[in-house]
mmCIF file of C-alpha atoms and ligand atoms in Angstrom:
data_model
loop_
_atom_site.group_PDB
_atom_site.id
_atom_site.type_symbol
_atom_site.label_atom_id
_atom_site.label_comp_id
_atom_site.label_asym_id
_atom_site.label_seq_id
_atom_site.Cartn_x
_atom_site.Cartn_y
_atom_site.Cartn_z
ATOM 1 C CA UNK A 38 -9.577 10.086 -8.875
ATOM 2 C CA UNK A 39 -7.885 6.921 -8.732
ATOM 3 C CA UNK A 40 -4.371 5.298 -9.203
ATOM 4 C CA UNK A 41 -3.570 2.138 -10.806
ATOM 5 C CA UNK A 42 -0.711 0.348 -8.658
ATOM 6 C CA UNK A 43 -0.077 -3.058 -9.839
ATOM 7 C CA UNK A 44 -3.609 -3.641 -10.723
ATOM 8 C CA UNK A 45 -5.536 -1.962 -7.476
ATOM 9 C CA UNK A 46 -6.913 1.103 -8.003
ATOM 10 C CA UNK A 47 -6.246 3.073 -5.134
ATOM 11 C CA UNK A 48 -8.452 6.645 -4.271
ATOM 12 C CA UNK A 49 -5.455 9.775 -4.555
ATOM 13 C CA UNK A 50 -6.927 11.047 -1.147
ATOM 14 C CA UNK A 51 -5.270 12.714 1.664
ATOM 15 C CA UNK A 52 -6.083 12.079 5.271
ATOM 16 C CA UNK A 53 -8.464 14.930 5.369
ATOM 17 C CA UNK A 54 -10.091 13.915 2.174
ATOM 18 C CA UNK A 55 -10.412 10.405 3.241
ATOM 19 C CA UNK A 56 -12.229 11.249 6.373
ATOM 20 C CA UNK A 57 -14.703 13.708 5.269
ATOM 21 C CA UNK A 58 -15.365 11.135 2.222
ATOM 22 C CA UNK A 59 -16.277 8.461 5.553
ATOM 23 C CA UNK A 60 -18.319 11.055 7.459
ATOM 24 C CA UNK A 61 -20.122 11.083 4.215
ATOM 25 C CA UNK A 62 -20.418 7.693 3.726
ATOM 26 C CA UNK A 63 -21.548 7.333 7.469
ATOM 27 C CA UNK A 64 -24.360 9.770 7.197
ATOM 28 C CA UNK A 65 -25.303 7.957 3.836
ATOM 29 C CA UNK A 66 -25.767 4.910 5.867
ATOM 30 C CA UNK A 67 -25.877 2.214 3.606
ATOM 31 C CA UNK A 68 -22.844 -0.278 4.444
ATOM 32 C CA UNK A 69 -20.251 1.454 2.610
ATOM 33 C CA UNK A 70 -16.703 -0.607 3.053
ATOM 34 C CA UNK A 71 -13.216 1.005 3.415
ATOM 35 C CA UNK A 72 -10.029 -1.081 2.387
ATOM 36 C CA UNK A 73 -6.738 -0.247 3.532
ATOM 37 C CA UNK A 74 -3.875 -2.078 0.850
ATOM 38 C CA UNK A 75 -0.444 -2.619 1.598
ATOM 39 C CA UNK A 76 2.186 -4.028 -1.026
ATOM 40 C CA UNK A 77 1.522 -7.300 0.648
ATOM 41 C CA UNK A 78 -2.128 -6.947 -0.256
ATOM 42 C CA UNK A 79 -1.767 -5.810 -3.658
ATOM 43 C CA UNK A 80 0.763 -9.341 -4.103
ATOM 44 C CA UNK A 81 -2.239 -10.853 -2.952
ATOM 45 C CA UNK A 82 -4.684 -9.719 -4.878
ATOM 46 C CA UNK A 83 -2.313 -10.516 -8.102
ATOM 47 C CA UNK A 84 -2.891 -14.297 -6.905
ATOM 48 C CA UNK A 85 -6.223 -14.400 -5.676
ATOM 49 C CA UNK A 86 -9.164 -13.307 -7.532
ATOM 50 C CA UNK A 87 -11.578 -13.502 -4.928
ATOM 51 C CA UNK A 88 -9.679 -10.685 -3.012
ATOM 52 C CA UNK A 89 -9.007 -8.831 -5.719
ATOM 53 C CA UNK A 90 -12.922 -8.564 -6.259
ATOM 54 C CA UNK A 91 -13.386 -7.756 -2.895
ATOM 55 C CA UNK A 92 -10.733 -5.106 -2.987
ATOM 56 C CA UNK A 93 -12.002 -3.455 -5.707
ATOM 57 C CA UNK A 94 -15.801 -3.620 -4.513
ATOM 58 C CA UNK A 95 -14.669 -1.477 -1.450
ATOM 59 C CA UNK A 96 -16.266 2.242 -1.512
ATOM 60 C CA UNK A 97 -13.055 3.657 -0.676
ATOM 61 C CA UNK A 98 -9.529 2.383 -0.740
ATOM 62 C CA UNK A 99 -6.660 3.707 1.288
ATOM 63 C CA UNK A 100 -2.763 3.686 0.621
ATOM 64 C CA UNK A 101 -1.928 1.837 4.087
ATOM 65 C CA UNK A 102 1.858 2.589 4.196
ATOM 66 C CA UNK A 103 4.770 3.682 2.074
ATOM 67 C CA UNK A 104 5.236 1.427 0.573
ATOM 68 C CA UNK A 105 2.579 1.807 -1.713
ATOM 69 C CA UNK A 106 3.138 5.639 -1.952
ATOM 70 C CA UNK A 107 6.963 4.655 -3.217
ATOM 71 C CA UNK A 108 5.144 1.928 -5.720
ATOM 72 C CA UNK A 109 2.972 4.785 -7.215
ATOM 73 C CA UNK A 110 5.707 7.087 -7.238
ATOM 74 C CA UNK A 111 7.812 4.148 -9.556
ATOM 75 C CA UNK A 112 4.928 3.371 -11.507
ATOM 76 C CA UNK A 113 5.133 7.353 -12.317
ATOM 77 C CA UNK A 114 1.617 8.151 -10.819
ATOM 78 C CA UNK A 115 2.723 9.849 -7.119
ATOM 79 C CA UNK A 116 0.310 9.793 -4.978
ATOM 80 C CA UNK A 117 -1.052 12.661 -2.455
ATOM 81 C CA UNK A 118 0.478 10.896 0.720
ATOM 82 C CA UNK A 119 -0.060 7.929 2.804
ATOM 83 C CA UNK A 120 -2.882 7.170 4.638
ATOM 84 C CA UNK A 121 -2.376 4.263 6.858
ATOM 85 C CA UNK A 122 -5.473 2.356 7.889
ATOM 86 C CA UNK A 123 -5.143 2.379 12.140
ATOM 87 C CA UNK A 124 -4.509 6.385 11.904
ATOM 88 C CA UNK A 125 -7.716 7.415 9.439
ATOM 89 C CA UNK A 126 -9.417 4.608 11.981
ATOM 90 C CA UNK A 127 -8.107 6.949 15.254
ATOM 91 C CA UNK A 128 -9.107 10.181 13.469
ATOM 92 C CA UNK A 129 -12.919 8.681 12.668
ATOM 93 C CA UNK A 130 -13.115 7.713 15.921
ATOM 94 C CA UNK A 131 -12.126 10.721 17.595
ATOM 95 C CA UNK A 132 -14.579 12.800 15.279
ATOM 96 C CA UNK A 133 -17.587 10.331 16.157
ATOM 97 C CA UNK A 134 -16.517 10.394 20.062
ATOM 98 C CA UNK A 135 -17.298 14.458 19.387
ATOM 99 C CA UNK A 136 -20.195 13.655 17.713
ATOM 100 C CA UNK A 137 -21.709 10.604 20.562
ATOM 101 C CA UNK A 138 -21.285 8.055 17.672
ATOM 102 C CA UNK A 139 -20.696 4.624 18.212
ATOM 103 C CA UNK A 140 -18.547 1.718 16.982
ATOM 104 C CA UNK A 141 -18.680 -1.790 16.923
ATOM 105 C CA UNK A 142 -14.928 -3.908 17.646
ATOM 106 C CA UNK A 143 -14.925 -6.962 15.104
ATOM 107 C CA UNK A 144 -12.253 -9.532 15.034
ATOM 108 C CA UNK A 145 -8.266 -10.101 16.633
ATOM 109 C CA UNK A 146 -8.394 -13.051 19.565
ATOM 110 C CA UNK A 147 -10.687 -13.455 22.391
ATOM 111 C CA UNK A 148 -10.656 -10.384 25.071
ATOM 112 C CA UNK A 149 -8.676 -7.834 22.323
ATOM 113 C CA UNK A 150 -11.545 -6.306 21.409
ATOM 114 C CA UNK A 151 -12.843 -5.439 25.087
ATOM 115 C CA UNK A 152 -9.055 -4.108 26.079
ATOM 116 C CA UNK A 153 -9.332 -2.178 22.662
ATOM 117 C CA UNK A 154 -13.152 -0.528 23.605
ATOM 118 C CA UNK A 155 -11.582 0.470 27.334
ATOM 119 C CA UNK A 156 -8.446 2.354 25.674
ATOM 120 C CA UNK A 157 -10.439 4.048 22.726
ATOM 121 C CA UNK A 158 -12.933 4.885 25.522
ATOM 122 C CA UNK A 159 -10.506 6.055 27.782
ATOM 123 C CA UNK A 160 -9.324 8.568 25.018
ATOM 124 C CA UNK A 161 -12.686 9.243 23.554
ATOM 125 C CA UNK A 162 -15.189 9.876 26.155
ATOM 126 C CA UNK A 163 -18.110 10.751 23.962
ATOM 127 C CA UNK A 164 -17.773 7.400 21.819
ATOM 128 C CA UNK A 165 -20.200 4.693 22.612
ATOM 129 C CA UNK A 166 -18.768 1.283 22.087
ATOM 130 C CA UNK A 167 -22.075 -0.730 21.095
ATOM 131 C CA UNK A 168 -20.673 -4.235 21.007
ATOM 132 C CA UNK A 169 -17.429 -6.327 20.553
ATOM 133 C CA UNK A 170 -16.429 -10.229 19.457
ATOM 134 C CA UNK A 171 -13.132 -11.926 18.479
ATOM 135 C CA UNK A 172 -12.483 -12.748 14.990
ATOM 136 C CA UNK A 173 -11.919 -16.888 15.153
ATOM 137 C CA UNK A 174 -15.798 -17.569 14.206
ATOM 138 C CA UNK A 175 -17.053 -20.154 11.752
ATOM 139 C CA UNK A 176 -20.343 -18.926 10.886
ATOM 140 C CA UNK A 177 -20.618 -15.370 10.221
ATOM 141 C CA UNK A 178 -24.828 -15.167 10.199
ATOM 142 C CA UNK A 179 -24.907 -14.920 14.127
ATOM 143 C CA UNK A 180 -22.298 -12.139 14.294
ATOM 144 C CA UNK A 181 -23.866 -10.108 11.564
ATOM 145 C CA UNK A 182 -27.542 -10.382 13.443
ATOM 146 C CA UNK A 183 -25.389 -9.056 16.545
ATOM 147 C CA UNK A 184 -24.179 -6.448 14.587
ATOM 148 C CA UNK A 185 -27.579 -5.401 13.297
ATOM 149 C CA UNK A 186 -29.205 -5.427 16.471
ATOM 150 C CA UNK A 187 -26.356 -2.812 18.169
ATOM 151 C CA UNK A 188 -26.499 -0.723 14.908
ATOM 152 C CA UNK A 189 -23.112 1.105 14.950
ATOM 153 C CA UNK A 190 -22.066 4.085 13.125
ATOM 154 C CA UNK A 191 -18.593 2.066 12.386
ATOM 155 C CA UNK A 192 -17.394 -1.167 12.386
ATOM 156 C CA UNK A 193 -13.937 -2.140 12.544
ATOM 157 C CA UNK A 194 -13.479 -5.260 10.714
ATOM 158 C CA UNK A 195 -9.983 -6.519 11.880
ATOM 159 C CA UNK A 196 -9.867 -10.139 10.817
ATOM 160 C CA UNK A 197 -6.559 -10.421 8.272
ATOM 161 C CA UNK A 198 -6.178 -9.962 4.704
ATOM 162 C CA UNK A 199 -8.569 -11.532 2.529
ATOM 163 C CA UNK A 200 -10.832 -12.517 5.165
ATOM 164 C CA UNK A 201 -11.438 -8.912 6.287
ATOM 165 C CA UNK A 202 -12.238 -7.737 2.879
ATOM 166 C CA UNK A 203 -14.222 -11.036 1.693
ATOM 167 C CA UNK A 204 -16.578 -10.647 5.271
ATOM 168 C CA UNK A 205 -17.092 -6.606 4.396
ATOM 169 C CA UNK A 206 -17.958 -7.966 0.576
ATOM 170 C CA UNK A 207 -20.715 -10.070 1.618
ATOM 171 C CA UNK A 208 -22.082 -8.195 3.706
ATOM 172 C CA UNK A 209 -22.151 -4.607 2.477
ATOM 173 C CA UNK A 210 -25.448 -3.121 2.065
ATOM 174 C CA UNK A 211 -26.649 -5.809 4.124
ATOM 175 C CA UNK A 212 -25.891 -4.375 7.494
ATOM 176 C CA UNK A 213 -27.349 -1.667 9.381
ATOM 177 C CA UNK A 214 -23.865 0.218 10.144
ATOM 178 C CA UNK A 215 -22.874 3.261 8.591
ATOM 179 C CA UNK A 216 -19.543 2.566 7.695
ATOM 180 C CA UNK A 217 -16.942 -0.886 7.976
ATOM 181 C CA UNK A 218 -13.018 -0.561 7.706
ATOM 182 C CA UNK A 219 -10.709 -3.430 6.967
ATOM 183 C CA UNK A 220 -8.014 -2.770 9.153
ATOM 184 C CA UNK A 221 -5.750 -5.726 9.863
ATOM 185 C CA UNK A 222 -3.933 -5.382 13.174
ATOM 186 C CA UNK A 223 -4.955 -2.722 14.170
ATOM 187 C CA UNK A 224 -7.009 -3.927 17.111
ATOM 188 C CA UNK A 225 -3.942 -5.204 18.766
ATOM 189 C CA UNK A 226 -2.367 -2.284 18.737
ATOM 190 C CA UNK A 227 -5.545 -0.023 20.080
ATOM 191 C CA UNK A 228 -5.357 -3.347 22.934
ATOM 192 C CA UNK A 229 -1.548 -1.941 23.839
ATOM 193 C CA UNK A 230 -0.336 -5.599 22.750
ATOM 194 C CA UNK A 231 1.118 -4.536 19.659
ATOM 195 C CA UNK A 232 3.390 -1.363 19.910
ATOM 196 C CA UNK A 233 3.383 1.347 16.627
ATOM 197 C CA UNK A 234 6.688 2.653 15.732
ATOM 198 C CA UNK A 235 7.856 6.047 17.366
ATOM 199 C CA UNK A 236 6.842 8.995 15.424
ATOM 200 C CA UNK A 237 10.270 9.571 13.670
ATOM 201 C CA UNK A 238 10.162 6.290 12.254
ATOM 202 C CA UNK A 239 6.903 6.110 10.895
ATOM 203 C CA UNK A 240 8.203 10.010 9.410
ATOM 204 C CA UNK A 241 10.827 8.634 7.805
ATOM 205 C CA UNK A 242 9.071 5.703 6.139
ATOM 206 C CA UNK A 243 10.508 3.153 8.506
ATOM 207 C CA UNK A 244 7.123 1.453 10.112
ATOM 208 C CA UNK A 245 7.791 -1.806 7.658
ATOM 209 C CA UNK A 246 11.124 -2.263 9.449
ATOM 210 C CA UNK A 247 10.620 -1.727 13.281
ATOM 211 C CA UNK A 248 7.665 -4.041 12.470
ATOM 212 C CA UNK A 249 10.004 -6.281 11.420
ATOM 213 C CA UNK A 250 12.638 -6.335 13.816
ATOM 214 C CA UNK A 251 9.546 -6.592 16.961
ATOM 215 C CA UNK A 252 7.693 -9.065 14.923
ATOM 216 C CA UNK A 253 10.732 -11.127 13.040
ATOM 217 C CA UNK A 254 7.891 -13.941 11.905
ATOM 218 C CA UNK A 255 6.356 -11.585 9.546
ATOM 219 C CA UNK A 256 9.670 -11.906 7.529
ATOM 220 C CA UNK A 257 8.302 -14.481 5.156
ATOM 221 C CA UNK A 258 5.178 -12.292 4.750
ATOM 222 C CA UNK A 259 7.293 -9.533 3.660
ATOM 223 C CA UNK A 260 9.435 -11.310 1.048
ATOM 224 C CA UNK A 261 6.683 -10.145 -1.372
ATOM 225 C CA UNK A 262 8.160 -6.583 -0.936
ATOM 226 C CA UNK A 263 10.899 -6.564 -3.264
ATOM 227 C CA UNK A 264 9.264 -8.153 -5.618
ATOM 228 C CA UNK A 265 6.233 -5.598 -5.181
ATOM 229 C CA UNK A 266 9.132 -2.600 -5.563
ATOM 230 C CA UNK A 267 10.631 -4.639 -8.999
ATOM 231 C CA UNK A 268 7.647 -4.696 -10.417
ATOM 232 C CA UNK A 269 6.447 -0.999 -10.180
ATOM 233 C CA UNK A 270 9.743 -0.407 -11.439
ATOM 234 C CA UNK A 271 8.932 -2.306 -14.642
ATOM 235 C CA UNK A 272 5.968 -0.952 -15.000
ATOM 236 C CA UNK A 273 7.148 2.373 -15.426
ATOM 237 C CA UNK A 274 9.587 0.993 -17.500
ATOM 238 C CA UNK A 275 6.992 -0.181 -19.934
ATOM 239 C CA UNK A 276 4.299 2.650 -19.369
ATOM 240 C CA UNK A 277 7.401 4.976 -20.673
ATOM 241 C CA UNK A 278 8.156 3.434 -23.616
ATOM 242 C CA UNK A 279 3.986 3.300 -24.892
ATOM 243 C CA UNK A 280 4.497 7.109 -24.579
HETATM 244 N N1 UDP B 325 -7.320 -12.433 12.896
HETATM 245 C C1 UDP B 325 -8.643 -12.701 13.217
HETATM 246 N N2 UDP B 325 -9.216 -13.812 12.666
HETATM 247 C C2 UDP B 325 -8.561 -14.660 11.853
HETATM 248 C C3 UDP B 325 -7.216 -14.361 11.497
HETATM 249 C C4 UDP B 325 -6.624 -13.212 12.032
HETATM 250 O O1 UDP B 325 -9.261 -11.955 13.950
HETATM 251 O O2 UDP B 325 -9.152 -15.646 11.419
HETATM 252 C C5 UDP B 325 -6.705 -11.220 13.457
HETATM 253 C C6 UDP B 325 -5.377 -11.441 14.157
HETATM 254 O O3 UDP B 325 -5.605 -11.886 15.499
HETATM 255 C C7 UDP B 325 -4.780 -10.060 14.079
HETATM 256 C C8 UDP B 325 -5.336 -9.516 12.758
HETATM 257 O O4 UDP B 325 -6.426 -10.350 12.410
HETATM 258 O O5 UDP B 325 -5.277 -9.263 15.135
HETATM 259 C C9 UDP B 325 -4.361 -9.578 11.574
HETATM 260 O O6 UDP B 325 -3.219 -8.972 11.881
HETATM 261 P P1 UDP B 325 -2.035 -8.809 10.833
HETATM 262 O O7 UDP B 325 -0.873 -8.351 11.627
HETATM 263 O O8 UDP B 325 -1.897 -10.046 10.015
HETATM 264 O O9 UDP B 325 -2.605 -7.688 9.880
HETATM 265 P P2 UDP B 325 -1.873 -6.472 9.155
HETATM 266 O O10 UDP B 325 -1.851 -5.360 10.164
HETATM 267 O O11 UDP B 325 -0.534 -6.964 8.708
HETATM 268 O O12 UDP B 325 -2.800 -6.198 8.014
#
């Protein structure tokens, strides 16, 4: 089932369901795509209909963070619970390093993606890491062929909002992988050069802000929130009274 925030319809999954819904999608082999939303992503795809295509083209599509959980729940449509993009990554991972599976790194700057492979191999001795490359390339044609030749189970797309979700748009179905994720930052923090929250913080909802206050240039980026929050508020607002 999905839920309607602000115009992207998000899948009502929990972490569990999410990842038995990739294993699927892995085994179906066909170049599914995952997207991973946050507010700032939604705002986005408001403005841009190019991303909002490619959002919505995506096989499944994950509530990132809470902020989006906190939209749905003002928008009077709660959703099951977050499911942030670099944990359901982790948790694939881990099941396909069980399994001997293999992953492909695509995208943050030159030599992330190699520190990235060493740490998830480190923690994942099964996994086989089939082939890496930044994500500041012009023409994508010789990176796809690269990616066809190594033939990964996953590939972690980690290029930005829209450019991760227009690249996994293209070429879905197109690939031989079993299963791409749009996932943002998340190589620099499986690199160790971007530091997660502690535990208690991400518990209590508080991610956005320690983000924030280590990365104090994203504040522009996050202006969008309040108006993201306003707006689900409205919404509601108006959903109540056509009732
Ligand atoms: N990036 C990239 N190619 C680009 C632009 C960005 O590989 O052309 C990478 C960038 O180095 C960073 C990631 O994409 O690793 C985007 O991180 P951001 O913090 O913006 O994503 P978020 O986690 O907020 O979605």
């Amino acid at each position: 089932m999905r839920t309607d925030v602000l115009g992207v319809e998000f899948d009502n999954v929990t972490m569990d369901e999410a990842l038995r819904r990739a294993e699927q999608l892995i085994q179906e082999r066909r170049a599914a795509y995952v997207v991973t939303p946050n507010p700032e992503i939604v705002m986005l795809c408001r403005e841009n209909e190019s991303a909002h295509r490619a959002v919505s083209g995506a096989d499944l599509v994950l509530p990132d963070g809470i902020g989006i959980i906190y939209g749905a729940r003002l928008l009077g449509t709660p959703m099951k619970e977050k499911v942030p993009g670099v944990d359901f990554a982790s948790n694939l991972i881990a099941k396909l390093g069980k399994s001997g599976g293999s992953i492909y790194l695509l995208g943050a700057k030159p030599g992330i993606a190699e520190c990235a492979a060493q740490n998830l191999l480190e923690k994942n001795p099964g996994l086989r890491v089939v082939g890496t490359h930044d994500g500041y390339f012009t023409d994508d044609a010789p990176i796809a062929a690269e990616i066809n030749a190594a033939k990964p189970d996953f590939l972690l797309v980690c290029l930005g909002a829209p450019k991760q979700e227009l690249f996994m748009e293209k070429w879905h179905g197109r690939l031989d992988v079993g299963l791409m994720a749009g996932l943002g930052g998340c190589m620099d923090v499986y690199a160790g050069v971007v530091k997660r929250a502690p535990e208690i913080w991400q518990k209590l909802g508080l991610e956005w802000f320690y983000r924030l206050c280590r990365e104090p240039q994203r504040f522009g980026r996050m202006l969008c929130l309040p108006r993201f929050l306003a707006l689900t508020a409205t919404g509601r607002r108006k959903n109540d009274a056509n009732t």
